[in-house]
XYZ file of C-alpha atoms in Angstrom:
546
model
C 18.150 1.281 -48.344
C 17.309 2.357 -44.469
C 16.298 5.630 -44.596
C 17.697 8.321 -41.910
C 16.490 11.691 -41.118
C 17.653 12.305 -38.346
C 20.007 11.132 -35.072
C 18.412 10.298 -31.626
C 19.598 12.971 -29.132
C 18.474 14.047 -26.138
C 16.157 11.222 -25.413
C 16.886 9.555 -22.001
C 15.984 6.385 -20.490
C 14.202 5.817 -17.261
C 16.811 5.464 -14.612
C 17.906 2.028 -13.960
C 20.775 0.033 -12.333
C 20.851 2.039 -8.873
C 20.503 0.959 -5.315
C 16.714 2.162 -4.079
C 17.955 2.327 -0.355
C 21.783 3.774 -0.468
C 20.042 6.723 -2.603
C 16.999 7.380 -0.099
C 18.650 9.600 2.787
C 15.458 9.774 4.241
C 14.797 5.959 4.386
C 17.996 5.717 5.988
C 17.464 7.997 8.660
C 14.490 6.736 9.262
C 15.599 2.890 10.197
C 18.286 4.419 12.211
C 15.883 6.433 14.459
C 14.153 3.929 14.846
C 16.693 1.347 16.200
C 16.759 -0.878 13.108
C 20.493 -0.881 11.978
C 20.831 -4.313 11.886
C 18.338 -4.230 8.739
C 20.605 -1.950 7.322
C 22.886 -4.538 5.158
C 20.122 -6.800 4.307
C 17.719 -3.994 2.916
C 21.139 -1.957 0.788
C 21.479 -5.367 -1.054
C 17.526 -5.658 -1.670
C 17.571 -2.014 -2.720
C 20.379 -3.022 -5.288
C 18.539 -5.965 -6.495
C 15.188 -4.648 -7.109
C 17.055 -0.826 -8.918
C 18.339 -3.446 -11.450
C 16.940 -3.564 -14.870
C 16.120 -6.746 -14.840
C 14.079 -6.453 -11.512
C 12.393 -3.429 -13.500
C 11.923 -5.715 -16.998
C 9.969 -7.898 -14.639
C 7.474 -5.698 -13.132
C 7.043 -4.637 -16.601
C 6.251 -8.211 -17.975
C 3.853 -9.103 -15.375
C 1.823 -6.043 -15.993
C 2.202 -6.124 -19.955
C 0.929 -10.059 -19.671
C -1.472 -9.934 -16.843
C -3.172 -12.900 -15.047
C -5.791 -15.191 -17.194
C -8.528 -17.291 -16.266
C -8.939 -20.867 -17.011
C -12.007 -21.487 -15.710
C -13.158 -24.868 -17.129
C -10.820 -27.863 -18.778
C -11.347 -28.433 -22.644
C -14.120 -31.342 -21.162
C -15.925 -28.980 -19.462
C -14.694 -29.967 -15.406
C -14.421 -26.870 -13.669
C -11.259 -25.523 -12.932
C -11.039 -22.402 -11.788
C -6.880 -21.415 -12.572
C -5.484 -18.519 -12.573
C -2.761 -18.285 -15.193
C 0.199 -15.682 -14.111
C 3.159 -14.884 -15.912
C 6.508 -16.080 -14.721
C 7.312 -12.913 -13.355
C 5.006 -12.667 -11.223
C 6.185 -15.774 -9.247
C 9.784 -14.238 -9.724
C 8.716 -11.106 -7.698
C 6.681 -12.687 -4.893
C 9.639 -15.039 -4.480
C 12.096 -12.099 -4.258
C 9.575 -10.606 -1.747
C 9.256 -13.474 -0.045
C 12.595 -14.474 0.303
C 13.588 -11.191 2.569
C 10.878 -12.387 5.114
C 9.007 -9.408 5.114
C 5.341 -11.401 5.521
C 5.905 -11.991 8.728
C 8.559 -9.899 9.693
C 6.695 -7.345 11.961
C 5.871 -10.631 14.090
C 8.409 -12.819 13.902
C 9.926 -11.238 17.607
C 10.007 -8.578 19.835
C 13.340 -6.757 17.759
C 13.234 -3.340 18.157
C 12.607 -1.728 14.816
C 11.244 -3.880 13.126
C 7.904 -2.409 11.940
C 10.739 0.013 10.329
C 12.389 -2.813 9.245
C 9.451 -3.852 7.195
C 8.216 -0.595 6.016
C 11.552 0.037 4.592
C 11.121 -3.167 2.214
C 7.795 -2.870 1.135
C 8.688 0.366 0.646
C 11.720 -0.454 -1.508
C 9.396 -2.863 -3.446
C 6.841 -0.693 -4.018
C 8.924 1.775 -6.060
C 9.329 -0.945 -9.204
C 5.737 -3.316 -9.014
C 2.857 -2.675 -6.442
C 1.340 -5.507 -7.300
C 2.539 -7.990 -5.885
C 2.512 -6.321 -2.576
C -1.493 -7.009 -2.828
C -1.352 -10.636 -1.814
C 1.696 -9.912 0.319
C -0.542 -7.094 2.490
C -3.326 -9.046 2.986
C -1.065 -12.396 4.166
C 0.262 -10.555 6.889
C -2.178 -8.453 8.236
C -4.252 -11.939 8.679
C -1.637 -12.533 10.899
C -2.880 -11.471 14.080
C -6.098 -12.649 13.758
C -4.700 -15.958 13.220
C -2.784 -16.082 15.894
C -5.785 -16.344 18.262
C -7.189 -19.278 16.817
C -4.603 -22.465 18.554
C -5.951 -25.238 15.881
C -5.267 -22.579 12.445
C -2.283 -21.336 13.787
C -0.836 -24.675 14.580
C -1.715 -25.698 10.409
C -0.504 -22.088 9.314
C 2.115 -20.660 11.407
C 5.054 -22.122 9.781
C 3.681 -21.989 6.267
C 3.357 -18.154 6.940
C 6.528 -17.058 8.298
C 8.333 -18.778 5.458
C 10.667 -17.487 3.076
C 10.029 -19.957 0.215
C 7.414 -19.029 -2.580
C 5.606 -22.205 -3.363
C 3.408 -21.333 -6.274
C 1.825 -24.903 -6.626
C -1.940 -25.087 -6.339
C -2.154 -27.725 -4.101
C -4.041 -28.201 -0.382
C -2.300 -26.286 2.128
C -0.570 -28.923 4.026
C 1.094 -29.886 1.260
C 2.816 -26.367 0.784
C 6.130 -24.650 1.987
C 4.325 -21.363 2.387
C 0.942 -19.815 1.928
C -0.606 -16.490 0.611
C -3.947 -15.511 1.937
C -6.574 -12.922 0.294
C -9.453 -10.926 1.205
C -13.025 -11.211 0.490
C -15.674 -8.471 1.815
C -16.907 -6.258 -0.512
C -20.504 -7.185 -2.199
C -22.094 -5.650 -4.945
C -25.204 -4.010 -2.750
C -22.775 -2.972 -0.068
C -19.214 -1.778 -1.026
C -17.803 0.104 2.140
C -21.003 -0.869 3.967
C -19.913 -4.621 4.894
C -22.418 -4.818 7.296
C -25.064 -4.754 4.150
C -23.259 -8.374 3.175
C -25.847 -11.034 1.920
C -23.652 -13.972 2.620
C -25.119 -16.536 4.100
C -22.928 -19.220 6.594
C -24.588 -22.221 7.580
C -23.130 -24.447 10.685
C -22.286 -28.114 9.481
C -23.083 -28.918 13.476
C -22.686 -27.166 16.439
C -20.833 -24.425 14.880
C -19.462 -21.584 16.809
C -15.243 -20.139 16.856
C -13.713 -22.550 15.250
C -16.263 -25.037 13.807
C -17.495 -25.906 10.134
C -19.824 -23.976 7.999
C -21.326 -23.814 4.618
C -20.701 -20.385 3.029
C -22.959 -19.264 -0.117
C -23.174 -15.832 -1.490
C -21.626 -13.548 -4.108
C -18.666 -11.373 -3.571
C -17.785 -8.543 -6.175
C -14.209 -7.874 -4.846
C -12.431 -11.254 -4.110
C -8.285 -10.124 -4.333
C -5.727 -12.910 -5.541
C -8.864 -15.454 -6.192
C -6.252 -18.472 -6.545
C -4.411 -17.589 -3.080
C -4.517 -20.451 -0.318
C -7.067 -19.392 1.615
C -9.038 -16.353 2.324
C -10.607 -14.752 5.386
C -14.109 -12.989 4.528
C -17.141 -11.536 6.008
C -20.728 -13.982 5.994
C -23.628 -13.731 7.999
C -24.428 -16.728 10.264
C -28.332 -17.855 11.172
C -28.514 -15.508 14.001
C -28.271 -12.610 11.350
C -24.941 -11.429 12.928
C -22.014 -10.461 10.526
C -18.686 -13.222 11.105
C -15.260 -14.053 10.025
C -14.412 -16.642 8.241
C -11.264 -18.782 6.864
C -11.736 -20.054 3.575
C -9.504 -22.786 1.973
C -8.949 -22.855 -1.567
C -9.189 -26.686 -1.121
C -11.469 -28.789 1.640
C -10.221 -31.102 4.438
C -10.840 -34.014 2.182
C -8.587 -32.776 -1.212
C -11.194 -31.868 -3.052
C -11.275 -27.841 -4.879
C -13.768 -25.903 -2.242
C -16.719 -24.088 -4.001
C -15.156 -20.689 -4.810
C -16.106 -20.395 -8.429
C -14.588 -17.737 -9.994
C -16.832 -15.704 -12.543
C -14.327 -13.781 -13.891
C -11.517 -11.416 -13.269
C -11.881 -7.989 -13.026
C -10.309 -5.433 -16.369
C -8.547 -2.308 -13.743
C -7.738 0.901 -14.525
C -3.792 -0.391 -13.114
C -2.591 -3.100 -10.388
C -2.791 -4.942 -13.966
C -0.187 -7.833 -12.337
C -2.398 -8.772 -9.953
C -5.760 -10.733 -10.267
C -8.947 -9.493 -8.642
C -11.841 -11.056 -9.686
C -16.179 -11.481 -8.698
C -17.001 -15.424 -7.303
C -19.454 -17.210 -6.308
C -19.497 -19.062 -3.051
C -21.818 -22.345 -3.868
C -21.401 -24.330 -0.367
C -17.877 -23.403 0.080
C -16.251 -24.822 3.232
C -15.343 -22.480 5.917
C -13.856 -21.861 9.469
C -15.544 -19.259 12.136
C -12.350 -17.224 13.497
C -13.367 -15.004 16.530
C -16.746 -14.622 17.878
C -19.628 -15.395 16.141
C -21.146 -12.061 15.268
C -18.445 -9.965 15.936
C -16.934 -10.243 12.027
C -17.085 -6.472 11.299
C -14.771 -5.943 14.344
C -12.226 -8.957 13.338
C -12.121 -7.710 9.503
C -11.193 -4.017 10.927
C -8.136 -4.991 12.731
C -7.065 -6.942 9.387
C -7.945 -3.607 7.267
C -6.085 -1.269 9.992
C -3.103 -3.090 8.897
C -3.868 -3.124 5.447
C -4.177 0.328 5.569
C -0.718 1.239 6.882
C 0.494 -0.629 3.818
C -1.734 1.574 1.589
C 0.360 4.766 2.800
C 3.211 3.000 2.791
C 2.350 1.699 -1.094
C 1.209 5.251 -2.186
C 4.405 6.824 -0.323
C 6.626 4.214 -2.642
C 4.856 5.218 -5.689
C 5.820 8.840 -4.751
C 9.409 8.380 -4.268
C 9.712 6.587 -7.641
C 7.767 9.357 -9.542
C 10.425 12.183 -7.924
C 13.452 9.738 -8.255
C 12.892 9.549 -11.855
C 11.742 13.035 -12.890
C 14.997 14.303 -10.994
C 17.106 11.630 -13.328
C 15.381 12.808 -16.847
C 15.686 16.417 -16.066
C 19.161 16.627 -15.082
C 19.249 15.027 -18.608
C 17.083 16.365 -20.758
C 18.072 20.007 -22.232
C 15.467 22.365 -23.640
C 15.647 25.905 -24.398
C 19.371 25.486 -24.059
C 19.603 24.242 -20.406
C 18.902 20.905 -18.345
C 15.468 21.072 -17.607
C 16.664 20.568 -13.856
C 18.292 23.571 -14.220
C 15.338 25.879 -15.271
C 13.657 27.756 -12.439
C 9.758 26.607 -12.756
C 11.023 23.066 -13.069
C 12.973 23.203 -10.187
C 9.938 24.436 -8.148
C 8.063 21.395 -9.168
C 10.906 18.784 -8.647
C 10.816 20.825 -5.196
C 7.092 20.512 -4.928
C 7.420 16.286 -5.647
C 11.090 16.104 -3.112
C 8.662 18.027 0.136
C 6.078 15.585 -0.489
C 7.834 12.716 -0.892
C 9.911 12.876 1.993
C 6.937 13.639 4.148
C 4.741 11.018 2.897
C 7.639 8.737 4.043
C 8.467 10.779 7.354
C 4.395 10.469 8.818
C 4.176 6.446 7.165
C 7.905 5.767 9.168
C 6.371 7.041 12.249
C 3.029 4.701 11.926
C 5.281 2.187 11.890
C 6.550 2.686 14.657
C 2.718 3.196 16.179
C 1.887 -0.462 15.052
C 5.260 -1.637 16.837
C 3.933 0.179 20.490
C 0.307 -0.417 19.563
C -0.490 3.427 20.145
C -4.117 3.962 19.417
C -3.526 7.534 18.468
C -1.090 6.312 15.989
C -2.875 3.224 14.750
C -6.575 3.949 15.027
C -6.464 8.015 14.385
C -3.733 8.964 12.385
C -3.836 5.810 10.166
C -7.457 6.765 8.297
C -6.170 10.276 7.775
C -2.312 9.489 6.363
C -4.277 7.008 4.345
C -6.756 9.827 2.860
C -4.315 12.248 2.153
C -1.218 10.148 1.483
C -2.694 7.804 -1.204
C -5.052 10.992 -2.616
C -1.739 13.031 -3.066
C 0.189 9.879 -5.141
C -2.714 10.348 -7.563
C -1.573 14.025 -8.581
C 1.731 13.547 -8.234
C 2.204 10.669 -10.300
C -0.031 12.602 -12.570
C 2.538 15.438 -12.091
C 5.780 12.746 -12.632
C 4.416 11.501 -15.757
C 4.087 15.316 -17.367
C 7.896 15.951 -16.591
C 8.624 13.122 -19.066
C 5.709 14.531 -21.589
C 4.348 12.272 -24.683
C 7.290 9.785 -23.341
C 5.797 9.693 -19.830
C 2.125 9.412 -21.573
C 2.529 6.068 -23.352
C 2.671 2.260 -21.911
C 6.740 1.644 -22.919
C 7.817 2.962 -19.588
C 7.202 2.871 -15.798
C 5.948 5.918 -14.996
C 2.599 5.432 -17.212
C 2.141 2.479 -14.666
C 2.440 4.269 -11.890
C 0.177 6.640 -12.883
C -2.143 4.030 -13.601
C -1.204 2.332 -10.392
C -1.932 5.197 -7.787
C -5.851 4.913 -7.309
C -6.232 1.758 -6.183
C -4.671 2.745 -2.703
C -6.928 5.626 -2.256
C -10.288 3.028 -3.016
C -9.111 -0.526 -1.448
C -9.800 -0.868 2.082
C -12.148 2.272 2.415
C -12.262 5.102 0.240
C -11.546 8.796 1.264
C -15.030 9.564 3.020
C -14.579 6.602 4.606
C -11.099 7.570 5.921
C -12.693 10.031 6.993
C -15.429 9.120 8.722
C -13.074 6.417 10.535
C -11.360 9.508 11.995
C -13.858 11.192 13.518
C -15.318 7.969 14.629
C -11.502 7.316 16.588
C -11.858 10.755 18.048
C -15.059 9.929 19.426
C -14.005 6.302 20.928
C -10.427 7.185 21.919
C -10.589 10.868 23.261
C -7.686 10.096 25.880
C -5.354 9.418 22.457
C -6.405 11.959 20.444
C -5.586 14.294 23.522
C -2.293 12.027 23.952
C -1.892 12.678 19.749
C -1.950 16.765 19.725
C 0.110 16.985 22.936
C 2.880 15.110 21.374
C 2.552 17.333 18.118
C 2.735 20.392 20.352
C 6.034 18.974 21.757
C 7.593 18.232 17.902
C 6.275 22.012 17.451
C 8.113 23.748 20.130
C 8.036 27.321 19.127
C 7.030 27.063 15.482
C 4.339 29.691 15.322
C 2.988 28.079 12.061
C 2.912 24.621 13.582
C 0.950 25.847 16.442
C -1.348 27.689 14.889
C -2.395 24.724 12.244
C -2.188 22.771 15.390
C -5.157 25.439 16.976
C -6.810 25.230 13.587
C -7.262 20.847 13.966
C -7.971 21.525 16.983
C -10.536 23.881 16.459
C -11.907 21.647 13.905
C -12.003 18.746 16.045
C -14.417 20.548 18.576
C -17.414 20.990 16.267
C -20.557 19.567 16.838
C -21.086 16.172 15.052
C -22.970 18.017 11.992
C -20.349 20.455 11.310
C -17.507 18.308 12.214
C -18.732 15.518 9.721
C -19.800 18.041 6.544
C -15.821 19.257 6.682
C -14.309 15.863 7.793
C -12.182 16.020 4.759
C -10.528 19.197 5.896
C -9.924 17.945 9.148
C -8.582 14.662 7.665
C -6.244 16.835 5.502
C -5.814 19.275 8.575
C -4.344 16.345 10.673
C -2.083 14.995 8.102
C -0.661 17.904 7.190
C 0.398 19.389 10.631
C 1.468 15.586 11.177
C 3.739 15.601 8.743
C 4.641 19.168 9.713
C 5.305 18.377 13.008
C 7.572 15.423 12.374
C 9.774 17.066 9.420
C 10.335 19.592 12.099
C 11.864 16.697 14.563
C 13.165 14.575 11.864
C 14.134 16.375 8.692
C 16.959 18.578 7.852
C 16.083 22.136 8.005
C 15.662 22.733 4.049
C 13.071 20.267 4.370
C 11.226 21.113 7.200
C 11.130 24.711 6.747
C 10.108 24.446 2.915
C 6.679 21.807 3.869
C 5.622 23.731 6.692
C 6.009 27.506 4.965
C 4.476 26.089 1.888
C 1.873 23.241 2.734
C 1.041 25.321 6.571
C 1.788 29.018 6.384
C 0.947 29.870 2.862
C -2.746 30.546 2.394
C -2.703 29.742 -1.218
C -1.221 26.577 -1.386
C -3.254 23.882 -2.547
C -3.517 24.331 -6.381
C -1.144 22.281 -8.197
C 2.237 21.138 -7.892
C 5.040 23.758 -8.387
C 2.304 26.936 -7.226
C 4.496 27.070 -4.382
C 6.575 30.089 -3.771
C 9.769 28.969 -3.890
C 11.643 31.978 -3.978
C 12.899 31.353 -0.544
C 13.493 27.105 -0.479
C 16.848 25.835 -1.011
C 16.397 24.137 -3.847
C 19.381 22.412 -4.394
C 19.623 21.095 -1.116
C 16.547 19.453 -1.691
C 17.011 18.037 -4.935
C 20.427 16.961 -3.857
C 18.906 15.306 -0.654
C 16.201 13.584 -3.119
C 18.432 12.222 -4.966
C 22.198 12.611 -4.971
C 23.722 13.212 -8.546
């Protein structure tokens, strides 16, 4: 006999089966604006094909079975494998396949640094991991470029739309992943404290051999083709280098992988600690000048941290608008009851800014505008990737003891949201790399608050937070560095003011700036806004129709 006490009722799955891009107005708008149409059709049927369940039963797999290490053979050899789940390799092939590794250089097109947030953006919303080894493989990019005998090996194996997950030498491969390797246990941030060693096989110099041997504590996607990292050469001077995951001759370079590292989320994805024991290597750029080569990697890497962290956003207010207008308590849909509404308000403002201020670095990286790039970047990256920590905090509450547990998505992106905020330079270092661009580009940051004045017009509250960065700005070093944080927050916010003013429909721009600008007391939690005076169904409708 099956006992039965009861029937399931109002219990409601996580939303499924919907197409990420026709149901993001904001995304839309965004590609048009900036001239990118013609990625329109492409990125509707990727938007349908990752909002299926099966897309979303995969991402949940290949964090559920994450990545194991096989480090020796049952004799003993060393082997140094990385064992992924077959899901993985499904999702970097769908990834792959819409060519958005390369797709910010592939031409001149107009838009298309839109083109490309909009599907990392799209990905982002059902598995971030993935989009680690993706990030890293194109912002190497660039610096590849400049070096004729790499590029000519690479080029094609980059731009490619084929996943080839074999482990084999490089020229043997359809297309390549790279990683990352800087960080070091006695340094973190502070690359320039690396202990690295890189010893010229002969004359060394750009583009010649060396010997690498060292420790690194953060080595991302260990079994990826190749990775560019940070070693000190005799003269004591910090340099780049590209690392094969096999030598010239065939044989498995010295990378030995001590183990992989247990995170808090980013579960599909392997980091792990190695040990470089003579590995093979190639100087790219200057000799000494590795600190400034790894920057322009992480400045990319860093849009794709606030475009990662404005994904994870999106998906935390997409579903906590689906439950509620589901789930009934005290005798109404919760979307329906007045202090919910203010905090599916609360996630819709924040959402559609984070998206608004990462859609307009975009199209910073496509003009190369250093106020853009080099000032703005560090300080969307502080606050963006900071705010996806509450919020998914605040996403998973709306769901309750169902949003708490591991069955679901929205525990994973909860678990998920840090790691944007740490890799590639913490907050203070955000921050720091603000005030650092303010000091080395004072014609752009001049450049920067006379365009916000322009996207203000007569706003009174957008000029006055515009005096207030301003104000903050001017400070002597001392007193400009102890409050760096506020003026990192400062010049998000009144970015993303600024721009919903320009960009957004009215509700929207009106509700951010007289919440996140004009009211004093903003900056508890989510839903302390006063939203007596937002219109709420507008926004909620905009987030997501019903």
């Amino acid at each position: 006999m099956i006992w039965q006490t009861h029937e399931v009722s109002n219990q409601y799955d996580e939303l499924q089966d919907y197409n990420l891009f026709l149901s993001d107005a904001a995304l839309r708008e965004a590609l048009a604006r900036a001239g990118a149409g013609w990625a329109e059709t492409w990125l509707a049927a990727y938007g349908e094909r990752l909002g299926r369940g099966e897309t979303f039963e995969l991402a949940e797999q290949a964090n559920r079975c994450p990545p194991q290490l096989a480090a020796f053979d049952r004799r003993g050899r060393r082997m140094d494998r990385v064992d992924f789940h077959p899901s993985w390799h499904r999702l970097l092939a769908l990834y792959r396949d819409q060519g958005l590794v390369s797709l910010p250089f592939d031409s001149e097109r107009s838009g298309r640094w839109t083109a490309f947030l909009a599907g990392f953006y799209l990905h982002g919303q059902v598995e971030a991991g993935t989009l680690c080894p993706a990030t890293m493989t194109q912002a190497a990019i660039p610096l590849l470029r400049r070096e004729p005998a790499l590029w000519a090996q690479l080029g094609d194996k980059l731009s490619s739309r084929e996943h080839d997950p074999s482990d084999l030498p490089v020229e043997r491969k359809s297309s390549i992943w790279l990683g990352m390797g800087m960080t070091e246990k006695q340094g973190g941030s502070d690359v320039r404290a690396n202990t690295t060693e890189a010893a010229p096989l002969a004359a060394g110099g750009r583009g010649g051999e060396y010997l690498l041997r060292g420790h690194k504590w953060f080595f991302s996607a260990p079994t990826s083709d190749a990775h560019l990292l940070v070693a000190r050469t005799p003269d004591g001077g910090p340099s780049c280098f590209y690392v094969p995951r096999w030598r010239p001759d065939g044989s498995r370079n010295a990378v030995a992988i001590q183990r992989l590292k247990d995170k808090v989320g980013n579960r599909s994805n392997a980091s792990s600690e190695v040990e470089l024991q003579d590995a093979w290597g190639v100087l790219i750029g200057e000799a000494g000048r590795g600190i400034p080569t790894i920057i322009e990697m992480a400045t990319h890497t860093r849009l794709n941290c606030v475009i990662g962290s404005a994904a994870l956003i999106r998906q935390g207010l997409v579903q906590a608008v689906a439950y509620t207008r589901q789930r009934v308590a005290f005798g109404k849909r919760l979307a329906e009851q007045p202090l919910m509404r203010a905090v599916l308000a609360d996630l819709a403002l924040e959402s559609e800014a984070a998206l608004c201020l990462a859609a307009r670095l975009a199209e910073g990286f496509e003009r190369d505008e250093p106020a853009w790039k080099r000032i703005v970047t560090p300080a969307a990256k502080f606050w963006v990737c900071k705010r996806a920590v509450e919020l998914a905090g605040e996403a998973m509450e709306v769901f309750g003891g169902n949003g708490y547990v591991d069955a679901g998505p929205i525990a994973r992106l909860f678990r998920e949201a840090p790691v944007n905020s740490i890799w590639e330079g913490s907050g203070n270092v955000m921050c720091l790399d603000v005030l650092r661009a303010l000091l080395r580009e004072p014609e752009a940051w001049q450049s920067l608050l006379g365009e916000l004045a322009v996207m203000a017009g007569d706003d009174g509250r957008l000029r006055a937070a515009l005096a207030d960065l301003a104000a903050l700005a001017s400070l002597p070093p001392p007193q400009r560095e102890i409050q760096g944080r506020r003026l990192a927050q400062q010049l998000a916010l009144t970015a993303q003011g600024c721009l919903l003013r320009e960009r957004a429909p009215e509700a929207v721009a009106d509700g951010f700036i007289a919440s996140r600008l004009a009211d004093a007391r903003w900056g508890g939690v989510v839903g302390a806004l006063d939203a007596t005076g937002l219109r709420l169904d507008d926004l909620l409708q905009r987030a997501l129709p019903a």
